[in-house]
């Protein structure tokens, strides 16, 4: 245990020191994207690991991004206030959709379809209100006036954004660990096995499901808001809709749904794949990443259901010990 803590400490220290040692803007940009999307994928995995497969997280991410940007552009509300407001909006949306589902036991593929509809509705609302959101053309937050970059949460320095993204990524891992070590984990595992048996044992099924869903939705909205502030441009296709939700499912499953760092591995794969296709094929490869995600997802579900990191850890645990060791 002490070795594990030391390894985490050394790794985190190395990540903090990285932008001060290696300052290449492009590579730091890729790392920032990996960290932000890792946080979003971790948010999805907090639900997905308990069998709550949601395709509505693209909607939560879109709410986080657009509400923050709209409050800043139209009401001059600082993102420091806009981000919590957007998270509350996403949380309310999650409760409005999830409570009826859990209360009336809409589970399995029916729950997936409901959340799928949520992503589609958010996408259509963003597109239809183009006079305010820019529609399919995208939306750009107003640039801060000179000297107000901190209040606007706008920084030109990649190092600053890297450290912010790193802090949020660590927060995501801590939330995953907290859920993993809390009583909610055992309650949700019991619910995923048999809701009736869990309820008979005294578990408040609806409340436990709502708790996990709310945590996941709030984290996803935060990821969307930070992505918007970093990129300074958002569009319905990049932060909302079914494609974004499917990307989260793919990354979490491929990296390892039941391992805290699994979504991070998935983020590395998705971001690097998107960059390779963009650099290698340009506009000719638009949409190819979703095709590749779909094919890889099928392959991994069949042959590596525990994902890359989960399978590696399982193999290490099952390796026979050398003779003479206890």
PDB file of N, CA and C in Angstrom, residues 60 63-65 67-68 71 80-96 213-215 217-222 225:
ATOM      1  N   UNK A  60     -25.696  16.465 -21.093  1.00  0.00           N
ATOM      2  CA  UNK A  60     -25.172  17.131 -19.902  1.00  0.00           C
ATOM      3  C   UNK A  60     -23.941  17.974 -20.238  1.00  0.00           C
ATOM      4  N   UNK A  63     -25.080  21.129 -22.039  1.00  0.00           N
ATOM      5  CA  UNK A  63     -25.648  22.104 -21.106  1.00  0.00           C
ATOM      6  C   UNK A  63     -24.533  22.838 -20.374  1.00  0.00           C
ATOM      7  N   UNK A  64     -23.532  22.104 -19.906  1.00  0.00           N
ATOM      8  CA  UNK A  64     -22.422  22.735 -19.211  1.00  0.00           C
ATOM      9  C   UNK A  64     -21.690  23.743 -20.069  1.00  0.00           C
ATOM     10  N   UNK A  65     -21.466  23.402 -21.334  1.00  0.00           N
ATOM     11  CA  UNK A  65     -20.725  24.286 -22.228  1.00  0.00           C
ATOM     12  C   UNK A  65     -21.541  25.498 -22.637  1.00  0.00           C
ATOM     13  N   UNK A  67     -24.555  26.794 -21.471  1.00  0.00           N
ATOM     14  CA  UNK A  67     -25.075  27.675 -20.428  1.00  0.00           C
ATOM     15  C   UNK A  67     -23.983  28.615 -19.935  1.00  0.00           C
ATOM     16  N   UNK A  68     -22.787  28.094 -19.743  1.00  0.00           N
ATOM     17  CA  UNK A  68     -21.664  28.937 -19.301  1.00  0.00           C
ATOM     18  C   UNK A  68     -21.355  30.022 -20.321  1.00  0.00           C
ATOM     19  N   UNK A  71     -24.326  32.694 -20.638  1.00  0.00           N
ATOM     20  CA  UNK A  71     -24.372  33.617 -19.504  1.00  0.00           C
ATOM     21  C   UNK A  71     -23.275  34.671 -19.613  1.00  0.00           C
ATOM     22  N   UNK A  80     -16.877  31.808 -13.485  1.00  0.00           N
ATOM     23  CA  UNK A  80     -16.748  31.328 -12.107  1.00  0.00           C
ATOM     24  C   UNK A  80     -18.124  31.170 -11.463  1.00  0.00           C
ATOM     25  N   UNK A  81     -19.093  31.936 -11.946  1.00  0.00           N
ATOM     26  CA  UNK A  81     -20.482  31.789 -11.505  1.00  0.00           C
ATOM     27  C   UNK A  81     -21.262  30.949 -12.510  1.00  0.00           C
ATOM     28  N   UNK A  82     -20.977  31.149 -13.788  1.00  0.00           N
ATOM     29  CA  UNK A  82     -21.700  30.442 -14.839  1.00  0.00           C
ATOM     30  C   UNK A  82     -21.505  28.939 -14.801  1.00  0.00           C
ATOM     31  N   UNK A  83     -20.300  28.498 -14.450  1.00  0.00           N
ATOM     32  CA  UNK A  83     -20.047  27.050 -14.410  1.00  0.00           C
ATOM     33  C   UNK A  83     -20.885  26.366 -13.334  1.00  0.00           C
ATOM     34  N   UNK A  84     -20.918  26.880 -12.086  1.00  0.00           N
ATOM     35  CA  UNK A  84     -21.833  26.258 -11.101  1.00  0.00           C
ATOM     36  C   UNK A  84     -23.295  26.303 -11.533  1.00  0.00           C
ATOM     37  N   UNK A  85     -23.709  27.409 -12.184  1.00  0.00           N
ATOM     38  CA  UNK A  85     -25.092  27.495 -12.652  1.00  0.00           C
ATOM     39  C   UNK A  85     -25.370  26.426 -13.709  1.00  0.00           C
ATOM     40  N   UNK A  86     -24.419  26.242 -14.614  1.00  0.00           N
ATOM     41  CA  UNK A  86     -24.594  25.227 -15.658  1.00  0.00           C
ATOM     42  C   UNK A  86     -24.626  23.825 -15.064  1.00  0.00           C
ATOM     43  N   UNK A  87     -23.834  23.604 -14.022  1.00  0.00           N
ATOM     44  CA  UNK A  87     -23.848  22.299 -13.358  1.00  0.00           C
ATOM     45  C   UNK A  87     -25.190  22.049 -12.674  1.00  0.00           C
ATOM     46  N   UNK A  88     -25.737  23.090 -12.055  1.00  0.00           N
ATOM     47  CA  UNK A  88     -27.056  22.957 -11.438  1.00  0.00           C
ATOM     48  C   UNK A  88     -28.111  22.653 -12.503  1.00  0.00           C
ATOM     49  N   UNK A  89     -28.017  23.344 -13.649  1.00  0.00           N
ATOM     50  CA  UNK A  89     -28.970  23.103 -14.742  1.00  0.00           C
ATOM     51  C   UNK A  89     -28.880  21.660 -15.236  1.00  0.00           C
ATOM     52  N   UNK A  90     -27.651  21.167 -15.384  1.00  0.00           N
ATOM     53  CA  UNK A  90     -27.478  19.779 -15.816  1.00  0.00           C
ATOM     54  C   UNK A  90     -27.990  18.810 -14.757  1.00  0.00           C
ATOM     55  N   UNK A  91     -27.773  19.143 -13.476  1.00  0.00           N
ATOM     56  CA  UNK A  91     -28.269  18.284 -12.407  1.00  0.00           C
ATOM     57  C   UNK A  91     -29.788  18.214 -12.382  1.00  0.00           C
ATOM     58  N   UNK A  92     -30.439  19.366 -12.577  1.00  0.00           N
ATOM     59  CA  UNK A  92     -31.903  19.384 -12.621  1.00  0.00           C
ATOM     60  C   UNK A  92     -32.416  18.560 -13.799  1.00  0.00           C
ATOM     61  N   UNK A  93     -31.763  18.719 -14.952  1.00  0.00           N
ATOM     62  CA  UNK A  93     -32.148  17.940 -16.137  1.00  0.00           C
ATOM     63  C   UNK A  93     -31.990  16.445 -15.869  1.00  0.00           C
ATOM     64  N   UNK A  94     -30.905  16.077 -15.201  1.00  0.00           N
ATOM     65  CA  UNK A  94     -30.667  14.664 -14.889  1.00  0.00           C
ATOM     66  C   UNK A  94     -31.755  14.123 -13.969  1.00  0.00           C
ATOM     67  N   UNK A  95     -32.139  14.909 -12.966  1.00  0.00           N
ATOM     68  CA  UNK A  95     -33.168  14.459 -12.028  1.00  0.00           C
ATOM     69  C   UNK A  95     -34.532  14.355 -12.703  1.00  0.00           C
ATOM     70  N   UNK A  96     -34.839  15.329 -13.571  1.00  0.00           N
ATOM     71  CA  UNK A  96     -36.126  15.313 -14.271  1.00  0.00           C
ATOM     72  C   UNK A  96     -36.257  14.067 -15.151  1.00  0.00           C
ATOM     73  N   UNK A 213     -26.379   9.105 -10.496  1.00  0.00           N
ATOM     74  CA  UNK A 213     -26.684   9.832 -11.730  1.00  0.00           C
ATOM     75  C   UNK A 213     -26.384  11.315 -11.580  1.00  0.00           C
ATOM     76  N   UNK A 214     -26.735  11.888 -10.434  1.00  0.00           N
ATOM     77  CA  UNK A 214     -26.504  13.310 -10.208  1.00  0.00           C
ATOM     78  C   UNK A 214     -25.009  13.621 -10.172  1.00  0.00           C
ATOM     79  N   UNK A 215     -24.233  12.804  -9.483  1.00  0.00           N
ATOM     80  CA  UNK A 215     -22.778  13.013  -9.441  1.00  0.00           C
ATOM     81  C   UNK A 215     -22.207  12.973 -10.850  1.00  0.00           C
ATOM     82  N   UNK A 217     -23.724  13.477 -13.752  1.00  0.00           N
ATOM     83  CA  UNK A 217     -24.185  14.597 -14.580  1.00  0.00           C
ATOM     84  C   UNK A 217     -23.457  15.890 -14.222  1.00  0.00           C
ATOM     85  N   UNK A 218     -23.257  16.152 -12.938  1.00  0.00           N
ATOM     86  CA  UNK A 218     -22.554  17.366 -12.517  1.00  0.00           C
ATOM     87  C   UNK A 218     -21.123  17.374 -13.026  1.00  0.00           C
ATOM     88  N   UNK A 219     -20.456  16.246 -12.931  1.00  0.00           N
ATOM     89  CA  UNK A 219     -19.073  16.160 -13.410  1.00  0.00           C
ATOM     90  C   UNK A 219     -19.006  16.362 -14.923  1.00  0.00           C
ATOM     91  N   UNK A 220     -19.951  15.777 -15.647  1.00  0.00           N
ATOM     92  CA  UNK A 220     -19.957  15.906 -17.111  1.00  0.00           C
ATOM     93  C   UNK A 220     -20.195  17.346 -17.532  1.00  0.00           C
ATOM     94  N   UNK A 221     -21.100  18.046 -16.839  1.00  0.00           N
ATOM     95  CA  UNK A 221     -21.339  19.454 -17.148  1.00  0.00           C
ATOM     96  C   UNK A 221     -20.098  20.292 -16.890  1.00  0.00           C
ATOM     97  N   UNK A 222     -19.377  19.997 -15.820  1.00  0.00           N
ATOM     98  CA  UNK A 222     -18.125  20.705 -15.534  1.00  0.00           C
ATOM     99  C   UNK A 222     -17.114  20.481 -16.654  1.00  0.00           C
ATOM    100  N   UNK A 225     -18.100  22.663 -19.633  1.00  0.00           N
ATOM    101  CA  UNK A 225     -17.806  24.080 -19.422  1.00  0.00           C
ATOM    102  C   UNK A 225     -16.315  24.366 -19.576  1.00  0.00           C
TER     103      UNK A 225
END
